[in-house]
Amino acid sequence: MSVNPDHVRMAEALLFAAKAPLSEVDIAARLPEDADIMGVLEVIQRHYEHKGFNLVKVAGKWTFLTASDLSWLLQDEKEKTRKLSRAALETLAIIAYHQPITRSEIEEIRGVGLSRGVMDVLFDAGWIRPRGRRRTPGKPVTYGITEEFLIHFGLDDIRDLPGFDELRAAGLLTTEPSGLFDDLVGGESEPRRDIEEEED
């Protein structure tokens, strides 16, 4: 079945005008009922595949982003943001690769205590959130990454985080941190059984 070109134009207009990535449900709500949403998105994605910007899926939603091989052109145009401290970067990485994780587990992996300010910076950025409480004595709060984290880093799913081989190839690691990649969790789709999930 061919895709209606009018539906393609309508979806294209929505995606261009959107201030944030749109889900397939968001797009379907604005298009006629008979619109083939996935077909429409595939047509748009193919059309912009070799353009200066591409239609990509991030955090399960669709948005236009500058083509990855041209991002260097816009470096001067990017909004300058506060740099994360090394402690904040390490903490964010640990949470991303080990979620859901408690504060004491983060401290155990880093080998140093975790100051309140580090977590505050990550909360303020909207990149982490409480995920629930561990079903252990004291019921400690666990933390995980957010949809904003996935969107900011251009990831569709937590499984898209680079693994050890990719990080080593990029020169970011020389030896594998002990167990860092052993328990990569699939984000929201695979909750741990020992966690009491927080209600949104």
Short mmCIF file of C-alpha atoms in Angstrom, two decimals, residues 16-146:
data_model
loop_
_atom_site.label_atom_id
_atom_site.label_comp_id
_atom_site.label_asym_id
_atom_site.label_seq_id
_atom_site.Cartn_x
_atom_site.Cartn_y
_atom_site.Cartn_z
CA PHE A 16 9.70 20.59 11.83
CA ALA A 17 7.57 22.76 14.10
CA ALA A 18 7.78 20.58 17.21
CA LYS A 19 9.78 21.96 20.13
CA ALA A 20 10.42 18.43 21.40
CA PRO A 21 10.54 14.95 19.86
CA LEU A 22 7.13 13.51 18.93
CA SER A 23 5.90 9.99 19.56
CA GLU A 24 4.04 8.01 16.92
CA VAL A 25 0.89 8.52 19.03
CA ASP A 26 1.43 12.31 18.98
CA ILE A 27 1.76 12.29 15.20
CA ALA A 28 -1.21 9.97 14.69
CA ALA A 29 -3.40 12.26 16.81
CA ARG A 30 -2.88 15.11 14.30
CA LEU A 31 -3.09 13.11 11.05
CA PRO A 32 -6.21 11.58 9.44
CA GLU A 33 -7.33 8.26 10.91
CA ASP A 34 -6.35 6.29 7.81
CA ALA A 35 -2.74 7.56 7.86
CA ASP A 36 -0.04 4.86 7.85
CA ILE A 37 2.15 6.46 10.53
CA MET A 38 5.09 4.06 10.27
CA GLY A 39 4.98 4.23 6.48
CA VAL A 40 4.92 8.04 6.61
CA LEU A 41 7.90 8.14 8.99
CA GLU A 42 9.87 5.72 6.82
CA VAL A 43 9.26 7.91 3.74
CA ILE A 44 10.45 11.03 5.61
CA GLN A 45 13.43 9.19 7.07
CA ARG A 46 14.53 7.96 3.63
CA HIS A 47 14.01 11.42 2.07
CA TYR A 48 16.32 13.10 4.59
CA GLU A 49 18.81 10.23 4.86
CA HIS A 50 21.56 12.06 2.94
CA LYS A 51 20.54 15.65 3.74
CA GLY A 52 22.07 18.09 6.20
CA PHE A 53 19.69 16.88 8.87
CA ASN A 54 18.04 13.52 9.43
CA LEU A 55 14.86 12.18 10.98
CA VAL A 56 15.98 10.08 13.94
CA LYS A 57 14.32 8.20 16.78
CA VAL A 58 15.43 9.21 20.27
CA ALA A 59 13.90 7.89 23.49
CA GLY A 60 11.19 6.24 21.40
CA LYS A 61 10.20 9.54 19.76
CA TRP A 62 10.94 11.20 16.42
CA THR A 63 12.82 14.42 15.72
CA PHE A 64 15.04 16.11 13.15
CA LEU A 65 18.72 16.35 14.11
CA THR A 66 21.78 17.67 12.31
CA ALA A 67 23.48 14.90 10.34
CA SER A 68 26.08 13.40 12.68
CA ASP A 69 28.92 13.90 10.20
CA LEU A 70 28.14 17.64 10.00
CA SER A 71 27.73 18.39 13.71
CA TRP A 72 31.19 20.05 13.77
CA LEU A 73 29.79 22.88 11.61
CA LEU A 74 27.45 23.99 14.38
CA GLN A 75 29.80 23.81 17.34
CA ASP A 76 29.90 27.61 17.67
CA GLU A 77 26.09 27.80 17.54
CA LYS A 78 25.46 25.43 20.42
CA GLU A 79 24.20 26.96 23.62
CA LYS A 80 26.99 27.00 26.16
CA THR A 81 26.15 25.00 29.24
CA ARG A 82 27.89 24.45 32.54
CA LYS A 83 30.48 21.68 32.34
CA LEU A 84 29.90 18.67 34.53
CA SER A 85 32.57 17.93 37.09
CA ARG A 86 34.49 14.67 36.85
CA ALA A 87 32.54 13.38 39.87
CA ALA A 88 29.22 14.20 38.15
CA LEU A 89 30.30 12.56 34.89
CA GLU A 90 31.44 9.41 36.70
CA THR A 91 28.22 9.30 38.71
CA LEU A 92 26.07 9.77 35.60
CA ALA A 93 27.93 6.98 33.78
CA ILE A 94 27.58 4.62 36.75
CA ILE A 95 23.84 5.31 36.99
CA ALA A 96 23.37 4.86 33.23
CA TYR A 97 25.20 1.53 33.10
CA HIS A 98 23.97 0.09 36.41
CA GLN A 99 20.43 1.42 36.84
CA PRO A 100 18.53 1.03 39.06
CA ILE A 101 21.29 1.73 41.58
CA THR A 102 21.42 3.08 45.12
CA ARG A 103 23.60 5.89 46.42
CA SER A 104 25.75 3.49 48.47
CA GLU A 105 26.29 1.29 45.40
CA ILE A 106 27.43 4.36 43.41
CA GLU A 107 29.89 5.20 46.20
CA GLU A 108 31.14 1.61 46.27
CA ILE A 109 31.85 1.62 42.52
CA ARG A 110 33.52 5.07 42.57
CA GLY A 111 35.47 4.26 45.72
CA VAL A 112 34.68 7.64 47.29
CA GLY A 113 31.77 9.29 49.06
CA LEU A 114 29.13 11.03 46.97
CA SER A 115 28.44 14.67 47.79
CA ARG A 116 24.85 15.91 47.67
CA GLY A 117 25.82 18.57 45.13
CA VAL A 118 26.76 15.96 42.51
CA MET A 119 23.31 14.39 42.55
CA ASP A 120 21.67 17.84 42.62
CA VAL A 121 23.47 18.83 39.40
CA LEU A 122 22.24 15.67 37.64
CA PHE A 123 18.69 16.18 38.93
CA ASP A 124 18.74 19.82 37.81
CA ALA A 125 19.84 18.73 34.33
CA GLY A 126 16.87 16.36 34.26
CA TRP A 127 19.10 13.37 33.50
CA ILE A 128 18.38 11.17 36.53
CA ARG A 129 15.33 10.37 38.62
CA PRO A 130 14.33 8.07 41.51
CA ARG A 131 13.34 4.65 40.19
CA GLY A 132 11.89 3.10 43.33
CA ARG A 133 13.12 1.50 46.54
CA ARG A 134 15.23 -1.63 46.89
CA ARG A 135 13.50 -4.40 48.83
CA THR A 136 16.32 -4.64 51.34
CA PRO A 137 16.70 -3.38 54.93
CA GLY A 138 16.25 0.37 55.02
CA LYS A 139 14.59 0.33 51.58
CA PRO A 140 17.18 2.61 49.94
CA VAL A 141 16.10 4.75 46.98
CA THR A 142 17.40 3.66 43.59
CA TYR A 143 18.19 5.95 40.67
CA GLY A 144 18.04 5.68 36.90
CA ILE A 145 18.32 7.86 33.82
CA THR A 146 15.47 9.81 32.23
#
